XYZ file of C-alpha atoms in Angstrom:
482
model
C 75.237 118.101 134.010
C 76.001 121.808 134.223
C 75.026 124.097 137.060
C 74.940 127.677 138.127
C 75.892 127.275 141.786
C 77.013 124.734 144.405
C 74.696 124.216 147.399
C 75.212 127.902 148.141
C 72.367 130.215 149.061
C 71.715 133.390 147.130
C 73.875 135.788 149.064
C 73.705 139.011 147.111
C 71.274 141.473 145.635
C 73.499 141.401 142.534
C 75.359 138.197 141.825
C 75.813 135.366 139.365
C 72.443 133.857 140.291
C 70.754 137.040 139.126
C 71.616 136.032 135.605
C 70.445 132.413 135.703
C 66.781 133.282 135.151
C 67.905 135.685 132.469
C 65.456 138.173 131.078
C 65.329 139.868 127.760
C 66.536 143.088 129.301
C 69.845 144.538 128.260
C 70.260 146.481 131.473
C 72.042 143.613 133.242
C 74.646 143.127 130.568
C 77.541 144.996 129.128
C 77.613 146.516 125.660
C 78.273 144.528 122.511
C 81.909 144.507 121.494
C 82.972 146.576 118.486
C 82.795 143.711 115.979
C 79.349 142.718 117.190
C 78.105 146.303 117.056
C 79.257 146.557 113.436
C 77.543 143.247 112.631
C 74.351 144.465 114.268
C 74.355 147.621 112.151
C 75.022 145.667 108.967
C 72.374 143.035 109.657
C 69.734 145.505 110.809
C 69.986 147.459 107.565
C 67.123 145.218 106.447
C 64.155 146.454 108.488
C 63.104 143.936 111.115
C 59.662 143.612 112.660
C 60.639 146.086 115.387
C 58.880 144.013 118.019
C 60.147 143.336 121.523
C 61.170 140.034 123.100
C 61.685 138.582 126.546
C 63.499 135.314 127.339
C 63.009 133.398 130.573
C 65.661 130.725 131.073
C 65.544 127.573 133.187
C 68.546 125.353 133.832
C 72.291 125.324 133.572
C 75.022 127.632 132.300
C 74.626 126.154 128.823
C 70.974 127.233 128.798
C 71.911 130.689 130.071
C 74.532 131.104 127.347
C 72.109 129.763 124.719
C 69.716 132.546 125.777
C 72.468 135.099 125.178
C 73.030 133.752 121.671
C 69.304 133.484 120.881
C 68.944 137.112 121.999
C 71.734 137.980 119.559
C 69.792 136.350 116.722
C 66.690 138.350 117.654
C 68.595 141.625 117.937
C 70.157 141.044 114.528
C 66.663 140.726 113.022
C 65.530 144.067 114.406
C 63.808 142.894 117.566
C 64.417 144.850 120.760
C 64.680 143.596 124.326
C 61.730 144.174 126.642
C 62.220 144.747 130.381
C 59.382 142.383 131.365
C 57.032 139.694 130.067
C 54.130 142.148 130.157
C 55.900 144.505 127.759
C 57.098 141.839 125.289
C 55.535 141.011 121.944
C 57.535 137.773 121.669
C 57.876 135.565 124.771
C 60.441 132.737 124.751
C 60.798 130.055 127.413
C 64.326 128.600 127.225
C 63.923 125.244 128.899
C 65.625 122.422 130.788
C 64.414 118.817 130.998
C 67.081 117.197 133.195
C 64.585 116.786 136.041
C 60.825 116.471 136.078
C 60.346 119.558 138.263
C 62.005 121.762 135.648
C 59.580 120.532 132.987
C 56.600 121.031 135.304
C 57.666 124.613 135.968
C 57.737 125.433 132.252
C 54.250 124.051 131.642
C 53.049 125.994 134.672
C 54.471 129.172 133.117
C 52.769 128.355 129.819
C 49.476 127.858 131.650
C 49.722 131.412 132.990
C 49.649 132.684 129.392
C 46.496 130.784 128.421
C 44.170 133.195 126.668
C 46.841 135.817 126.029
C 46.403 136.992 122.447
C 48.812 139.918 122.188
C 52.010 137.840 122.329
C 53.789 135.290 120.190
C 54.919 132.499 122.536
C 57.789 130.100 121.915
C 59.379 127.176 123.746
C 63.025 126.465 122.999
C 65.727 124.255 124.484
C 65.788 120.777 125.958
C 62.120 120.458 126.896
C 61.149 121.622 123.411
C 63.274 118.856 121.904
C 61.938 116.277 124.362
C 58.226 117.069 124.019
C 58.229 118.250 120.391
C 54.840 118.917 118.826
C 53.111 117.583 121.953
C 53.706 121.082 123.353
C 51.264 122.403 120.746
C 48.690 119.913 122.013
C 49.197 120.804 125.688
C 49.480 124.538 125.032
C 47.831 125.435 121.686
C 48.720 129.105 122.193
C 52.419 128.294 121.592
C 53.656 129.212 118.088
C 57.320 128.140 118.131
C 58.939 124.915 119.351
C 62.682 124.644 118.742
C 65.214 122.255 120.261
C 68.745 123.395 121.034
C 70.274 121.344 118.197
C 68.175 123.382 115.740
C 69.108 126.848 116.992
C 71.162 127.423 113.846
C 67.809 127.390 111.996
C 66.301 130.132 114.158
C 66.578 132.854 111.473
C 64.446 130.862 109.031
C 62.007 129.823 111.774
C 61.633 133.473 112.791
C 61.077 134.405 109.153
C 58.184 131.915 109.012
C 56.652 133.462 112.137
C 57.092 136.962 110.749
C 55.300 135.823 107.582
C 52.283 134.723 109.584
C 53.246 131.135 110.446
C 51.025 129.761 113.201
C 53.026 126.726 114.290
C 56.728 126.619 113.534
C 58.976 123.791 114.667
C 62.689 122.889 114.604
C 63.585 119.504 116.096
C 66.552 118.342 114.034
C 69.196 116.273 115.874
C 71.047 115.026 112.806
C 73.657 117.763 112.599
C 77.389 118.302 112.803
C 77.031 122.057 113.279
C 77.370 124.031 116.484
C 75.321 127.088 117.374
C 77.453 130.134 116.610
C 76.114 133.639 116.143
C 77.556 136.899 114.852
C 76.019 138.678 117.837
C 75.864 137.348 121.394
C 74.160 139.546 123.948
C 76.144 139.196 127.185
C 73.813 139.252 130.203
C 76.564 138.788 132.789
C 78.887 141.800 133.041
C 81.423 139.927 135.188
C 81.982 136.540 133.536
C 81.571 135.344 129.974
C 80.443 131.897 128.869
C 81.995 130.306 125.793
C 80.629 127.037 124.410
C 83.330 124.784 122.930
C 81.347 121.541 122.489
C 77.649 120.718 122.273
C 75.758 117.458 122.714
C 76.853 114.150 124.219
C 77.979 110.782 122.860
C 77.589 108.918 126.148
C 74.492 106.841 126.839
C 73.897 107.150 130.580
C 70.705 105.253 131.292
C 69.090 108.086 133.296
C 70.076 111.039 131.095
C 67.945 112.784 128.485
C 70.741 115.033 127.152
C 71.696 112.894 124.108
C 68.022 113.018 123.089
C 67.662 116.782 123.606
C 71.098 118.116 122.650
C 72.147 115.623 119.993
C 75.597 114.123 119.375
C 78.883 115.766 120.336
C 79.899 118.633 118.048
C 83.096 120.557 118.821
C 83.858 124.063 117.613
C 87.152 124.692 115.853
C 89.952 126.019 118.029
C 90.257 129.023 115.680
C 86.611 129.932 116.346
C 86.969 129.505 120.107
C 90.139 131.597 120.298
C 88.656 134.322 118.106
C 85.689 134.616 120.477
C 87.989 134.580 123.525
C 89.958 137.488 122.045
C 86.743 139.428 121.372
C 85.673 138.879 124.969
C 89.037 140.080 126.275
C 88.836 143.152 124.034
C 85.357 143.831 125.437
C 86.815 143.879 128.970
C 86.024 140.390 130.239
C 88.778 138.879 132.384
C 87.085 135.572 133.292
C 85.849 133.034 130.755
C 84.018 129.799 131.461
C 84.281 127.119 128.762
C 81.075 125.109 128.455
C 79.987 121.716 127.200
C 77.822 118.835 128.372
C 81.087 116.871 128.372
C 83.514 119.761 128.022
C 86.675 117.671 128.347
C 85.556 115.436 125.465
C 86.472 118.321 123.150
C 88.144 117.321 119.881
C 89.258 120.121 117.569
C 87.636 119.670 114.135
C 89.890 122.373 112.657
C 93.355 122.003 111.145
C 95.132 122.432 114.502
C 93.550 119.215 115.883
C 94.088 120.435 119.432
C 93.231 118.390 122.494
C 91.102 119.831 125.288
C 94.223 120.659 127.297
C 95.863 122.440 124.357
C 92.729 124.548 123.923
C 92.595 125.319 127.646
C 96.177 126.535 127.714
C 95.701 128.623 124.559
C 92.574 130.360 125.887
C 94.414 131.089 129.131
C 97.209 132.722 127.097
C 94.856 135.289 125.502
C 95.996 138.745 126.572
C 93.663 140.241 129.164
C 92.235 136.942 130.415
C 92.976 136.339 134.103
C 90.762 133.334 134.818
C 89.577 130.363 132.758
C 87.024 127.866 134.103
C 85.445 124.837 132.460
C 82.414 122.654 133.102
C 81.202 119.913 133.005
C 83.884 117.209 132.841
C 83.112 113.535 132.282
C 85.306 111.205 134.382
C 85.955 108.972 131.383
C 87.749 111.824 129.585
C 89.430 113.270 132.656
C 93.187 112.727 132.342
C 96.267 113.661 134.378
C 97.183 116.254 131.738
C 94.288 118.436 132.889
C 95.658 118.522 136.436
C 99.172 119.168 135.128
C 97.878 122.095 133.070
C 96.134 123.641 136.096
C 99.357 123.213 138.081
C 101.459 124.966 135.454
C 99.139 127.722 134.172
C 98.059 130.252 136.862
C 95.187 131.553 134.723
C 93.453 128.143 134.840
C 91.182 128.180 137.878
C 91.930 125.684 140.635
C 88.451 124.137 140.608
C 87.219 120.954 138.914
C 83.613 119.811 138.705
C 83.705 116.038 138.241
C 80.252 114.404 138.444
C 80.225 110.916 139.960
C 76.431 110.237 140.214
C 76.816 107.298 142.637
C 79.368 105.836 145.029
C 78.309 102.281 144.204
C 80.059 100.485 141.345
C 76.967 98.330 140.869
C 74.734 101.390 140.426
C 77.328 103.074 138.204
C 77.161 100.029 135.959
C 73.349 100.279 135.853
C 73.724 103.975 135.043
C 76.182 103.124 132.216
C 78.734 105.530 133.622
C 81.808 103.737 132.088
C 83.914 103.771 135.281
C 83.983 102.134 138.718
C 84.117 103.729 142.152
C 87.821 102.903 142.429
C 88.614 104.310 138.979
C 86.811 107.520 139.876
C 88.656 107.843 143.191
C 91.948 107.352 141.377
C 91.184 110.479 139.357
C 90.343 112.307 142.584
C 93.768 111.260 143.915
C 95.443 112.914 140.901
C 93.694 116.181 141.775
C 94.551 115.970 145.479
C 98.220 115.311 144.602
C 98.476 118.553 142.597
C 100.893 121.268 143.649
C 98.025 123.763 143.791
C 95.133 123.026 146.184
C 92.310 122.356 143.712
C 88.710 122.392 144.921
C 86.471 119.551 143.732
C 82.704 119.562 143.290
C 80.413 116.837 142.014
C 76.906 115.542 141.252
C 75.162 112.616 142.934
C 71.784 111.055 142.143
C 69.953 109.478 145.088
C 67.334 106.754 144.717
C 68.234 105.362 141.295
C 66.110 102.250 140.503
C 67.380 99.284 142.489
C 69.548 101.383 144.855
C 69.799 99.406 148.096
C 70.700 100.689 151.553
C 74.237 99.430 150.943
C 74.460 101.208 147.574
C 73.327 104.439 149.205
C 75.812 104.027 152.061
C 78.582 103.757 149.473
C 77.542 107.173 148.121
C 77.707 108.601 151.640
C 81.166 107.149 152.273
C 82.326 108.462 148.892
C 81.765 112.001 150.209
C 84.429 111.371 152.857
C 86.751 109.588 150.449
C 86.597 112.411 147.890
C 86.364 115.326 150.317
C 84.153 117.426 148.073
C 84.111 121.191 148.485
C 80.598 121.376 147.055
C 77.916 119.029 145.793
C 74.766 118.950 143.676
C 72.581 116.107 144.903
C 69.194 115.170 143.478
C 66.593 112.466 143.866
C 66.222 110.361 140.736
C 63.284 111.186 138.479
C 62.529 109.120 135.351
C 62.878 111.012 132.091
C 61.346 110.176 128.699
C 63.496 108.365 126.121
C 65.837 106.917 128.759
C 66.302 103.218 129.526
C 66.209 103.833 133.278
C 62.600 104.983 133.001
C 61.557 101.362 132.420
C 63.740 99.843 135.157
C 62.142 97.880 137.978
C 62.696 98.252 141.730
C 61.819 101.931 141.959
C 62.784 103.513 145.278
C 59.769 105.066 147.070
C 59.699 108.881 147.001
C 59.698 109.105 150.797
C 62.838 106.952 150.973
C 64.504 109.052 148.278
C 63.826 112.209 150.296
C 65.200 110.628 153.476
C 68.375 109.501 151.733
C 68.865 112.910 150.130
C 68.583 114.640 153.502
C 71.160 112.281 155.025
C 73.556 112.811 152.122
C 73.237 116.603 152.183
C 73.749 116.766 155.939
C 76.974 114.760 155.689
C 78.152 116.994 152.842
C 77.300 120.087 154.900
C 79.532 118.790 157.697
C 82.369 118.082 155.258
C 82.100 121.542 153.705
C 82.132 123.217 157.104
C 85.200 121.236 158.172
C 87.030 122.066 154.936
C 86.059 125.741 155.005
C 87.119 126.199 158.635
C 90.659 125.193 157.622
C 90.738 128.265 155.361
C 90.311 130.775 158.204
C 93.360 133.060 158.288
C 94.250 132.377 154.655
C 94.108 135.035 151.912
C 92.481 134.751 148.500
C 92.041 136.891 145.418
C 88.317 137.469 144.871
C 86.573 138.624 141.716
C 83.760 140.795 143.096
C 80.401 139.903 141.557
C 77.821 140.986 144.129
C 76.637 143.496 146.701
C 74.309 142.792 149.653
C 73.039 146.195 150.727
C 71.213 144.963 153.844
C 74.486 143.588 155.267
C 76.648 146.270 153.667
C 78.800 143.508 152.214
C 80.405 142.774 148.894
C 80.906 139.250 147.671
C 82.721 137.307 145.017
C 84.413 134.093 143.978
C 87.919 132.836 144.472
C 89.744 130.999 141.716
C 88.604 127.797 143.466
C 84.966 129.003 143.125
C 84.489 129.587 146.842
C 82.079 132.352 147.804
C 83.522 135.043 150.089
C 81.510 137.912 151.626
C 83.417 140.944 152.872
C 83.017 144.559 153.926
C 84.762 147.485 152.305
C 84.348 151.267 152.585
C 85.126 151.551 148.892
C 82.480 151.941 146.193
C 81.953 150.423 142.746
C 83.862 147.178 143.328
C 81.890 145.007 140.908
C 84.308 143.363 138.499
C 87.354 144.224 140.594
C 89.910 141.701 141.901
C 90.340 142.190 145.660
C 92.617 140.364 148.132
C 90.608 139.077 151.090
C 91.733 137.411 154.334
C 89.212 134.842 155.652
C 88.030 135.518 159.203
C 85.067 133.162 159.505
C 83.634 130.106 157.747
C 80.213 128.576 157.239
C 79.344 125.446 155.298
C 78.342 127.399 152.203
C 80.517 130.489 152.222
C 83.389 132.376 153.809
C 83.535 135.776 155.470
C 86.621 137.934 155.235
C 88.247 141.320 155.338
C 89.910 143.271 152.602
C 93.692 143.341 152.891
C 94.890 146.938 152.840
């Protein structure tokens, strides 16, 4: 599971969260790089429809980056970005289906457009793949339904729409291709996402991803490095490698690189100062990853390693392929590193059959692992998953109680860990400004949020050394070191 933040409130007027619900506007992003600009000119030599588009994105970093690539496809066909839904001719909802609430939100948005006749409306992404043509039944005003595994077919689907097609659909999962575009519109001017693997070959009983994203498909190392170099040339200094199981990467090209070899090579690209990656699967997490972070300064000292439950019995029911002890052994590798590496994770509360003892094991795992951040959710059954038919459902009220207990314990752990950082200094990549508090903010290599004051202007995108003066559970406060 990928995420945009870690139990941290929105702290800035301009920050990474501003890009999660990404619009079709170009004003938030930087310019296309030179190669992309040339491609845009070449491809737009054939007149496009000249209509405007707006994309609203729900979900994780993968969804956000998909929106950037889908926007590139639209731009290459002569569409232009609109600053708002009201001003768009073509409205796209880029969707998530990991949790039921995300799906409900999309259908609520679609309901708001009932009766609108001056827009072409499309649903793309995981929910589109999950619901398929049922979306046409629930919202007959939708004209395009396209799952993420079919994005490579978007040009031909758009051509059908442009030719007057009323209902156009792409739901193919039987593919070995990844979604690569000649143009990617970058909505985040600070950090760049780079997908290296799509889909998932695991069969977790609660997870809809294999049904919405398809099987694992890795990009060639040559393709990944070429894009990393373009990003560096365009001025990006931080790259985040993405994949549903990013560390399951297997190079299909002639180099046959491992995930670690790719990591180290991306970090060696001239101009790149930070490389992140998410999300790792514990089954494919090996000591070599920790050793690489220890030896390569450009690799960020942060690992997101989802556990999902602290109970081996529940992990078995979830089909997670490891035990509690095996997971904690991997945590011990990280804690034994020469560099202090921050660790974040995911936990699901209230999985079918979860007893009080199972839940208590999740709570005690927080102390055993010492997480620096956590995504915790109550279980919700998803279509096409075996867990949806499991007996012994935990009542919703009990789920909510357990979640509150878990989050409160994690809050205490985060506060204790953050207070130990007071007096220490960190390099921060500035990505936000909170005008009301007259503070800047940014992320450390370990992905910790630091707010600070500075008399200087125009610090967005700058690397600043900050000394921590105060800690809260969700962020740090510091002062710029002169």
